[in-house]
Short mmCIF file of C-alpha atoms and ligand atoms in Angstrom, two decimals:
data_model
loop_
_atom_site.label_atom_id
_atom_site.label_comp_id
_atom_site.label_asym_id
_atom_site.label_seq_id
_atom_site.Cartn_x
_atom_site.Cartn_y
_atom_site.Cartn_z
CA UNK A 1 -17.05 -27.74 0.60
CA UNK A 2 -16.72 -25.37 -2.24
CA UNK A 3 -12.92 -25.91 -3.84
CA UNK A 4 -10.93 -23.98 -6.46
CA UNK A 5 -7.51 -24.35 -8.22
CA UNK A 6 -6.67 -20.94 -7.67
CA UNK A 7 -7.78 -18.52 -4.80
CA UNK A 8 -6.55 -14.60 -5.01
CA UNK A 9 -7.03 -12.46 -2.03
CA UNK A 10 -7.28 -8.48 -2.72
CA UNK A 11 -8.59 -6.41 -5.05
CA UNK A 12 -5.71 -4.02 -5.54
CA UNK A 13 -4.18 -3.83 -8.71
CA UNK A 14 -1.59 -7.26 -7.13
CA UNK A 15 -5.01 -9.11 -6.79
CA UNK A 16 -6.41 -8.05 -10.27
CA UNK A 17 -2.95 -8.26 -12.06
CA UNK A 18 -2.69 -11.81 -10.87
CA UNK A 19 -6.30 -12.73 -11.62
CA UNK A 20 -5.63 -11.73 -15.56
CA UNK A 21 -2.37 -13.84 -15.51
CA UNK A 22 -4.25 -16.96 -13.72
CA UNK A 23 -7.66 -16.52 -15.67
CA UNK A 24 -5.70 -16.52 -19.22
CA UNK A 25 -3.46 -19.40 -17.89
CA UNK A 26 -6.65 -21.60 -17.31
CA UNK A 27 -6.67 -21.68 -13.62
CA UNK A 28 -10.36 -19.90 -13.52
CA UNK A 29 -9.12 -18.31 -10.36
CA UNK A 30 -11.72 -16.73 -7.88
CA UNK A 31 -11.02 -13.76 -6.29
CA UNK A 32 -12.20 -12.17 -2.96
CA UNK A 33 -12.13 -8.04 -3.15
CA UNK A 34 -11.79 -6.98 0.44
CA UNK A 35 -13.66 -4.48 2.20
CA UNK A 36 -11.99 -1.93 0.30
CA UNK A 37 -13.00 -3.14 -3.01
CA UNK A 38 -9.87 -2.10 -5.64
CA UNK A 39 -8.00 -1.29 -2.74
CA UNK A 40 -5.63 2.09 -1.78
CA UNK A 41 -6.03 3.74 -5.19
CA UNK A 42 -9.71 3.61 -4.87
CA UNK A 43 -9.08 6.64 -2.35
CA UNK A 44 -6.37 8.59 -3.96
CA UNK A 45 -7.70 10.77 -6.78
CA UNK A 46 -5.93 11.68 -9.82
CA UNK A 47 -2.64 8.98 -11.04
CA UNK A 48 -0.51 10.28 -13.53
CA UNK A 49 2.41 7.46 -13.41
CA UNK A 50 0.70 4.44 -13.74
CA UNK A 51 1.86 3.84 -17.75
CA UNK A 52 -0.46 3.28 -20.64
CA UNK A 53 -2.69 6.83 -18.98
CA UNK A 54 -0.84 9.62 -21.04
CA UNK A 55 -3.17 11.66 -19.90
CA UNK A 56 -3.65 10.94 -16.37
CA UNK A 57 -6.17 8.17 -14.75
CA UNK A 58 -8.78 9.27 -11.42
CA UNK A 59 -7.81 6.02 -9.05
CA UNK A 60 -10.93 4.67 -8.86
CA UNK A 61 -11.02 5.04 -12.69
CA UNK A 62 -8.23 3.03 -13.13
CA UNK A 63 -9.42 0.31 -10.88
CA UNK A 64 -12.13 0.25 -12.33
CA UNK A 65 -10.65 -0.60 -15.58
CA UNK A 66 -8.61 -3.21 -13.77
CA UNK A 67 -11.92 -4.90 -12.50
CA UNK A 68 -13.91 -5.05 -15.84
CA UNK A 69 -10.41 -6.33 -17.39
CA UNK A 70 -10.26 -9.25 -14.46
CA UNK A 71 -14.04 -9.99 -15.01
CA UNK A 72 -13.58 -10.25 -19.05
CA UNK A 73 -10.79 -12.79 -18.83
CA UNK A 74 -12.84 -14.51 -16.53
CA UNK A 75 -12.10 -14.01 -13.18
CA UNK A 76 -14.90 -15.00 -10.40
CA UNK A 77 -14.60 -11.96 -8.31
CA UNK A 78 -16.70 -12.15 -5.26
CA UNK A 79 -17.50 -9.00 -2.42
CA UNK A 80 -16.17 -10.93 0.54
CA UNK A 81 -13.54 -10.73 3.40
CA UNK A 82 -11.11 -12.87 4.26
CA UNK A 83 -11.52 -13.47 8.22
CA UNK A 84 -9.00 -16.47 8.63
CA UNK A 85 -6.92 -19.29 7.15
CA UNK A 86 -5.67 -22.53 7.54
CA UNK A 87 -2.54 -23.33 5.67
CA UNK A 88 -1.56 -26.05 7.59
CA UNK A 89 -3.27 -28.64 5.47
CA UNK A 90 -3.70 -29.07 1.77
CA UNK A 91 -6.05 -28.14 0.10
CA UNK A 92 -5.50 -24.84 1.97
CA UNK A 93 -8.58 -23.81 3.94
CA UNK A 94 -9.89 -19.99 3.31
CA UNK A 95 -12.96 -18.89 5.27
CA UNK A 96 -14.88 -16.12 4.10
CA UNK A 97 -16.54 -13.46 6.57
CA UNK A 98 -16.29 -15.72 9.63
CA UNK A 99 -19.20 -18.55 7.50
CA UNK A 100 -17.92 -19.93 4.50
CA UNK A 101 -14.85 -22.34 4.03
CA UNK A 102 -13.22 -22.90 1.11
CA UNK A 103 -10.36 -24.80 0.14
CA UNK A 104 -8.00 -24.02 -2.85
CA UNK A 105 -4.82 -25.46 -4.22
CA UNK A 106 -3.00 -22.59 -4.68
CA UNK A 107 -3.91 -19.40 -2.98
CA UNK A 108 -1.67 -15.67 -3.97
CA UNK A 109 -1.97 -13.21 -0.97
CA UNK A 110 -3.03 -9.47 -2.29
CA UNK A 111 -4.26 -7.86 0.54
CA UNK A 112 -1.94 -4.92 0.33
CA UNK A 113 -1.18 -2.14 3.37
CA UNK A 114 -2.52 0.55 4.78
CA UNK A 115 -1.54 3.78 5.38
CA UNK A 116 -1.52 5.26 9.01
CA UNK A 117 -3.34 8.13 9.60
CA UNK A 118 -3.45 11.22 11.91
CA UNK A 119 -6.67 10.00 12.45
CA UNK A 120 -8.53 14.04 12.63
CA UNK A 121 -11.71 15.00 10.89
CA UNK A 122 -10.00 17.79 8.86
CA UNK A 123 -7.17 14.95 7.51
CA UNK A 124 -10.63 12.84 6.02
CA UNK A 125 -12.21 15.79 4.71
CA UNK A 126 -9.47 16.89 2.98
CA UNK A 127 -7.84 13.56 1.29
CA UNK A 128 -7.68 13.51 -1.91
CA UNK A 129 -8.29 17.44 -1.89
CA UNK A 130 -4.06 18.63 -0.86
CA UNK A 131 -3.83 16.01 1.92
CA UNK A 132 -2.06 12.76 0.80
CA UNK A 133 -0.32 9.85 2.03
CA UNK A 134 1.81 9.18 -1.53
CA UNK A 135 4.34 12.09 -2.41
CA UNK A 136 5.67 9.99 -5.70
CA UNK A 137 2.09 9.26 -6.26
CA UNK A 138 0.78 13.23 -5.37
CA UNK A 139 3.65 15.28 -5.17
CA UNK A 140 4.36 16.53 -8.91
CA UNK A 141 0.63 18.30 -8.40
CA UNK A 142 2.25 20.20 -5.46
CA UNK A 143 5.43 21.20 -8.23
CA UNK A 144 6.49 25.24 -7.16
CA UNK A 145 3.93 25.43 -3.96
CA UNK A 146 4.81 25.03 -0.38
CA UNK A 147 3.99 21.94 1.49
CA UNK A 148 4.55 20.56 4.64
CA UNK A 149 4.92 16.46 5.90
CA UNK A 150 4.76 14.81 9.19
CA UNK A 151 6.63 12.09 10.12
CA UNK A 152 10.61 11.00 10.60
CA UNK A 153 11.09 7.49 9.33
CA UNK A 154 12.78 6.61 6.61
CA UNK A 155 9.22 6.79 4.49
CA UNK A 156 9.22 10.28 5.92
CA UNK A 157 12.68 11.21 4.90
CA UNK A 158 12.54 9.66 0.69
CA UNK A 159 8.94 11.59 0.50
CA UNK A 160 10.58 14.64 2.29
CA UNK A 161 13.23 14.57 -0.42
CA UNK A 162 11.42 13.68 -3.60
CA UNK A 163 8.83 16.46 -2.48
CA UNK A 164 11.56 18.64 -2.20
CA UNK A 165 12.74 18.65 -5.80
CA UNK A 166 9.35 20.12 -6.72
CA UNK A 167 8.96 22.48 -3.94
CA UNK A 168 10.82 25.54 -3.27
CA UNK A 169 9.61 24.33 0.58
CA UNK A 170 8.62 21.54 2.24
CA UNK A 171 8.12 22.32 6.15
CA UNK A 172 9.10 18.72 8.07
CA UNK A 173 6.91 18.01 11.22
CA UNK A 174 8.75 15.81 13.61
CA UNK A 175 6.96 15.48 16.62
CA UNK A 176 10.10 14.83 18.85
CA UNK A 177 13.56 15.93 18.96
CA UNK A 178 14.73 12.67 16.99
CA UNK A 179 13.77 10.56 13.96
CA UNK A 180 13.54 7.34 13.58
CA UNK A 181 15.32 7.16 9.95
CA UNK A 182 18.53 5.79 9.31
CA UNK A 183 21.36 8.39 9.45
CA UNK A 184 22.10 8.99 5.76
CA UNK A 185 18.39 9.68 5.57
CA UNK A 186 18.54 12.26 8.38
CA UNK A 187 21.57 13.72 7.01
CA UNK A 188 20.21 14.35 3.24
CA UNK A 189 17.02 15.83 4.86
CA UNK A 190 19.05 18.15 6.86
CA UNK A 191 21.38 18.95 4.09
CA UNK A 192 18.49 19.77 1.79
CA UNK A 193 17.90 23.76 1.54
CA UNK A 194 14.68 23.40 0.62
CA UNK A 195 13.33 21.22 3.56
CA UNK A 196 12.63 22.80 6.90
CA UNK A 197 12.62 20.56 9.94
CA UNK A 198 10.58 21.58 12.94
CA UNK A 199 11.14 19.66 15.63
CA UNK A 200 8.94 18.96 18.60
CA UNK A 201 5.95 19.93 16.19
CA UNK A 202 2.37 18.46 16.52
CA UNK A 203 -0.62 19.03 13.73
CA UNK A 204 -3.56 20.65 15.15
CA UNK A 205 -5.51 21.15 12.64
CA UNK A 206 -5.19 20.86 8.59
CA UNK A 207 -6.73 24.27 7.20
CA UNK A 208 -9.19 24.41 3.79
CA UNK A 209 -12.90 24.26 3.00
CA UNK A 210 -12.91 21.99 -0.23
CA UNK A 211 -8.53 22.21 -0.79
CA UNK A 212 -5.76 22.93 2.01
CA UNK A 213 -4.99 26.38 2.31
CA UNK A 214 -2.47 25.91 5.20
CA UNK A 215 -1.66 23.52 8.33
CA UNK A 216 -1.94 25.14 12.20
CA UNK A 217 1.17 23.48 14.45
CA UNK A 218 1.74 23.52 17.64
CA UNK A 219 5.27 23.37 19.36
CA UNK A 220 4.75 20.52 21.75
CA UNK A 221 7.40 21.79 24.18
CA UNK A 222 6.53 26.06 24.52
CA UNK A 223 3.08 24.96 23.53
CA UNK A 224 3.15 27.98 21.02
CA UNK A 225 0.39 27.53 17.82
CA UNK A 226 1.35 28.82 14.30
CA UNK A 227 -0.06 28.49 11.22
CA UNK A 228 1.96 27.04 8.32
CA UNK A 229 0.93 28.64 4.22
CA UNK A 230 1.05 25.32 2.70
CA UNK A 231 -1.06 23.97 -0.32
CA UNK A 232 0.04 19.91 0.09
CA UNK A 233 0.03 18.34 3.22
CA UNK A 234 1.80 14.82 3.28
CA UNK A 235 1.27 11.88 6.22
CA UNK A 236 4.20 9.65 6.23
CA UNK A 237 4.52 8.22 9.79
CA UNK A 238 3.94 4.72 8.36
CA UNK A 239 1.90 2.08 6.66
CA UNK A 240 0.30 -1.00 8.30
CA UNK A 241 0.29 -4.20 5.65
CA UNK A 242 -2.56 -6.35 6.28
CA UNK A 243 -1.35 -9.60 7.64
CA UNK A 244 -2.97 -10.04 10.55
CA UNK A 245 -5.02 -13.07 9.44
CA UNK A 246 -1.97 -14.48 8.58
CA UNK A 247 -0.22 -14.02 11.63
CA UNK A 248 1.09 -18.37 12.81
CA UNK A 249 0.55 -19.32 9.29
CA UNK A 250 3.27 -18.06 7.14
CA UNK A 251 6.31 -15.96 7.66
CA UNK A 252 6.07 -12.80 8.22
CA UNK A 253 8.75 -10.03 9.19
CA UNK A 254 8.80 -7.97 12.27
CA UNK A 255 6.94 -5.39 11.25
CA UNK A 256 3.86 -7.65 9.58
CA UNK A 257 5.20 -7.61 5.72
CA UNK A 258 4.90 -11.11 4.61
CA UNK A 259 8.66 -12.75 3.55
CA UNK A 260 9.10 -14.20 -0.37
CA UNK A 261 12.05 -15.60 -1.46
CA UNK A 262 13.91 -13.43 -3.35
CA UNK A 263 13.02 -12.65 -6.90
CA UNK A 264 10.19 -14.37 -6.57
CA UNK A 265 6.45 -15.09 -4.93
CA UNK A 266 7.09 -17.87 -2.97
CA UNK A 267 6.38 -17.91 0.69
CA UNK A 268 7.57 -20.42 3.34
CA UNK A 269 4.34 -22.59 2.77
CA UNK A 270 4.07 -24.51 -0.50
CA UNK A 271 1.25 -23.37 -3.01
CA UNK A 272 0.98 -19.78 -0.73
CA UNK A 273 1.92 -16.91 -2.66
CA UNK A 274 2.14 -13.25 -1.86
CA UNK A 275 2.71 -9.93 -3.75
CA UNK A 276 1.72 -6.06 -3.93
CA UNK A 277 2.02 -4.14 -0.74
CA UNK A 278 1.75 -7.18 1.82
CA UNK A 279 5.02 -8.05 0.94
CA UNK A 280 6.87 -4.54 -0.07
CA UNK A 281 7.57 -2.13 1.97
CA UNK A 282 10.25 -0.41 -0.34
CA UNK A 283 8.78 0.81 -3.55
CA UNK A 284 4.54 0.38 -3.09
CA UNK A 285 3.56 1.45 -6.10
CA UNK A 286 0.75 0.68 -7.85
CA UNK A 287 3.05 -0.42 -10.98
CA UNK A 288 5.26 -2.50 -8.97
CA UNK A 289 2.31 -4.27 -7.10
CA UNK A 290 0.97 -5.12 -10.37
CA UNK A 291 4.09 -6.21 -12.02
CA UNK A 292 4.41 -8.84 -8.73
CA UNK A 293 1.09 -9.81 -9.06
CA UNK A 294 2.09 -10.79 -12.62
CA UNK A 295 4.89 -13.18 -11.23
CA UNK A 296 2.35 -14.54 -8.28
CA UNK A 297 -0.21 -15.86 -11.10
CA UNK A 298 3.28 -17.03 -13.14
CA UNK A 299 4.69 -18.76 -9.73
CA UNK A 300 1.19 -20.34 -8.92
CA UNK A 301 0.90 -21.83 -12.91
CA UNK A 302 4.51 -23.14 -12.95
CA UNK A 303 3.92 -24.51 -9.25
CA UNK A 304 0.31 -26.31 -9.72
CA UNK A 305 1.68 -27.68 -12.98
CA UNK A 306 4.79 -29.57 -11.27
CA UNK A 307 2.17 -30.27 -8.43
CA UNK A 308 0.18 -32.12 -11.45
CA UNK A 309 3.14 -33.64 -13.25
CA UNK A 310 4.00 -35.21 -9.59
CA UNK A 311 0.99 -36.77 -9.12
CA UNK A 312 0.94 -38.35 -12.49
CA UNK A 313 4.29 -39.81 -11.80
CA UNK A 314 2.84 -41.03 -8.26
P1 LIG B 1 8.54 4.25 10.87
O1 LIG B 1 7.67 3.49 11.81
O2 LIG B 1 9.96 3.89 10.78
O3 LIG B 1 8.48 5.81 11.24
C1 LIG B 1 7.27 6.42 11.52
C2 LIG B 1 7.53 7.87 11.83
O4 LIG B 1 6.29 8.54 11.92
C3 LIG B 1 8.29 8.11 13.13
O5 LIG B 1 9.10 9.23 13.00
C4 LIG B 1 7.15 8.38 14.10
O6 LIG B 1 7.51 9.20 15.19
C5 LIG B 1 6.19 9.14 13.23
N1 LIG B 1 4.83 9.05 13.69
C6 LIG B 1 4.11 7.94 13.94
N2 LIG B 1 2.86 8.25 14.33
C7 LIG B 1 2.80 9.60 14.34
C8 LIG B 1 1.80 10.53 14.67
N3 LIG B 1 0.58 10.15 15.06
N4 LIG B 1 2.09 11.86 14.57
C9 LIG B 1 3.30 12.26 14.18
N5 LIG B 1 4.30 11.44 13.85
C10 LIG B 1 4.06 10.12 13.93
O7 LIG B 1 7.77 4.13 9.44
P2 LIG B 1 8.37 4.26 7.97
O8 LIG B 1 7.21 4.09 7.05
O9 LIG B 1 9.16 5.46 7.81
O10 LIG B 1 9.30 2.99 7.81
C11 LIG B 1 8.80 1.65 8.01
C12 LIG B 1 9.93 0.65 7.77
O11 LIG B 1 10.25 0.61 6.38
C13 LIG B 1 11.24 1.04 8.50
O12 LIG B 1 11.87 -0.14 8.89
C14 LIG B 1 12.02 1.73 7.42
O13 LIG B 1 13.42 1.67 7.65
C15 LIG B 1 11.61 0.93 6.19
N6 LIG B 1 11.75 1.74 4.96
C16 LIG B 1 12.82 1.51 4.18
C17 LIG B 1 13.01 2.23 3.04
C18 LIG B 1 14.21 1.95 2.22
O14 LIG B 1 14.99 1.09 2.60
N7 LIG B 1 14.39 2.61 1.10
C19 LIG B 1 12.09 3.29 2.61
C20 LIG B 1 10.98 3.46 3.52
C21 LIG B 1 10.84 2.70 4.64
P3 LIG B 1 8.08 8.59 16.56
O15 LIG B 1 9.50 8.18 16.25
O16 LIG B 1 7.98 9.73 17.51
O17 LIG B 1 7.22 7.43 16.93
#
């Protein structure tokens, strides 16, 4: 059975963060992309606050830069899935698109989240192109136009607000007559002049050929259709970290984000290690996931080394 000192799991910029910080610290770690090869930003399209880009980065740019700088410290990156693991035992066992086991000493978790969609054809066509799931990431393109946002979470409420410093209005699409964000939230979204709410409001249809021109609504109670002038439109009913594989084998919280230990990488099984956007659902940026993917490669070093120095004492 094929065995490595270091296994990384993602390909977002957590997973290729880490893989610099093992590869240069000697671990030759090998890393599994995903499906989604360089992950969330591989779908977004221009990034203008990701530093050392003063002039702006396309996503899949950027990742791509993160890949070739991965590869050139020497990172074994392989096109494979992760389909399940075993961390009951050590070496940890990883198995690769349902065939191939491997075991590793240390493994770091990368596999990030996912964003929830609508799920309607004109929502695909148009991402990337004035529909968006990232208002910090999107919004400052959006800076004097209208816009509108659906959802009422807490994720719905910050994006509602930041979007609303740039835009003179941002309509709110709630699609009951409550939210589901904590009160404060609700209260600075209601206090806000330039955020509309509209309550009991579906999304029927996202308007625009190659960029959105406007959203149609429909009131889900009178059943009346309007159509909203908007040139952003912004999905925040949620994001869905991908955990399931490691659902029974390490801690996770109730809503699937995988639990460290504070200030740190550390999960509740020795030589397991998560960052990025499994294990953050506050800030999810592509800045912070790398800077944690930093201190996963750091953790597994310091943590293999004592694993070493025991061993040699046994
Ligand atoms: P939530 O699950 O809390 O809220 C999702 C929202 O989207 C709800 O209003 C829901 O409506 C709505 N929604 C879901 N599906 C659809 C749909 N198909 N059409 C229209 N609306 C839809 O997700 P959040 O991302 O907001 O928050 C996730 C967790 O992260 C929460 O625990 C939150 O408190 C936390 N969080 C904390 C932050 C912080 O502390 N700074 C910042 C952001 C998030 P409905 O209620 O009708 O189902």
């Amino acid at each position: 059975m094929e065995h490595h000192t270091c296994l990384i799991i993602g390909s977002g910029p957590a997973g290729y963060t880490a893989a610099v910080y093992a590869a240069r610290a000697g671990l030759k770690p090998v890393l599994y992309t995903g499906v989604l090869m360089g992950g969330q930003l591989t779908q977004t399209t221009e990034v203008e606050n990701y530093p050392g880009y003063p002039n702006g980065v396309q996503g899949p740019a950027m990742m791509q830069d993160f890949y070739n700088q991965a590869l050139r410290m020497g990172t074994d990156i392989r096109f494979g899935y992760v389909t399940s693991v075993d961390f009951s035992q050590t070496p940890h066992q990883v198995i690769i698109d349902e065939t191939t086991t491997i075991t590793a000493d240390a493994v770091i978790i990368a596999t990030g989240a996912s964003a929830k969609w609508l799920g309607m054809e004109s929502e695909a066509r148009l991402n990337g192109y004035g529909v968006s799931a990232c208002a910090v990431c999107d919004g400052f393109f959006y800076k004097g136009m209208n816009v509108a946002l659906v959802g009422g979470g807490d994720t719905a409420c910050e994006e509602a607000l930041y979007l609303a410093k740039l835009c003179p209005k941002v309509y709110m699409l709630v699609r009951s007559d409550k939210m589901r964000a904590s009160q404060v939230m609700q209260e600075r979204v209601k206090d806000d002049p330039n955020i509309e709410i509209l309550w009991h409001t579906e999304t029927v249809e996202i308007l625009g050929d190659n960029q959105v021109t406007g959203v149609r609504v429909r009131n889900r109670q009178s059943g009346e259709e309007n159509t909203l002038a908007v040139d952003g439109f912004f999905v925040a009913i949620g994001h869905q970290p991908n955990t399931a594989i490691f659902e029974g084998q390490i801690t996770l919280d109730e809503e699937g984000y995988i639990i460290t230990k504070a200030g740190s990488s550390y999960t509740n099984i020795a030589g397991v290690f998560a960052c990025g956007d499994a294990q953050d659902k506050i800030y999810r940026q592509a800045v912070t996931a790398a800077g944690s993917g930093c201190m996963a490669a750091l953790d597994a070093e310091r943590w293999l080394s004592h694993q070493a120095y025991l061993a040699k004492q046994a």
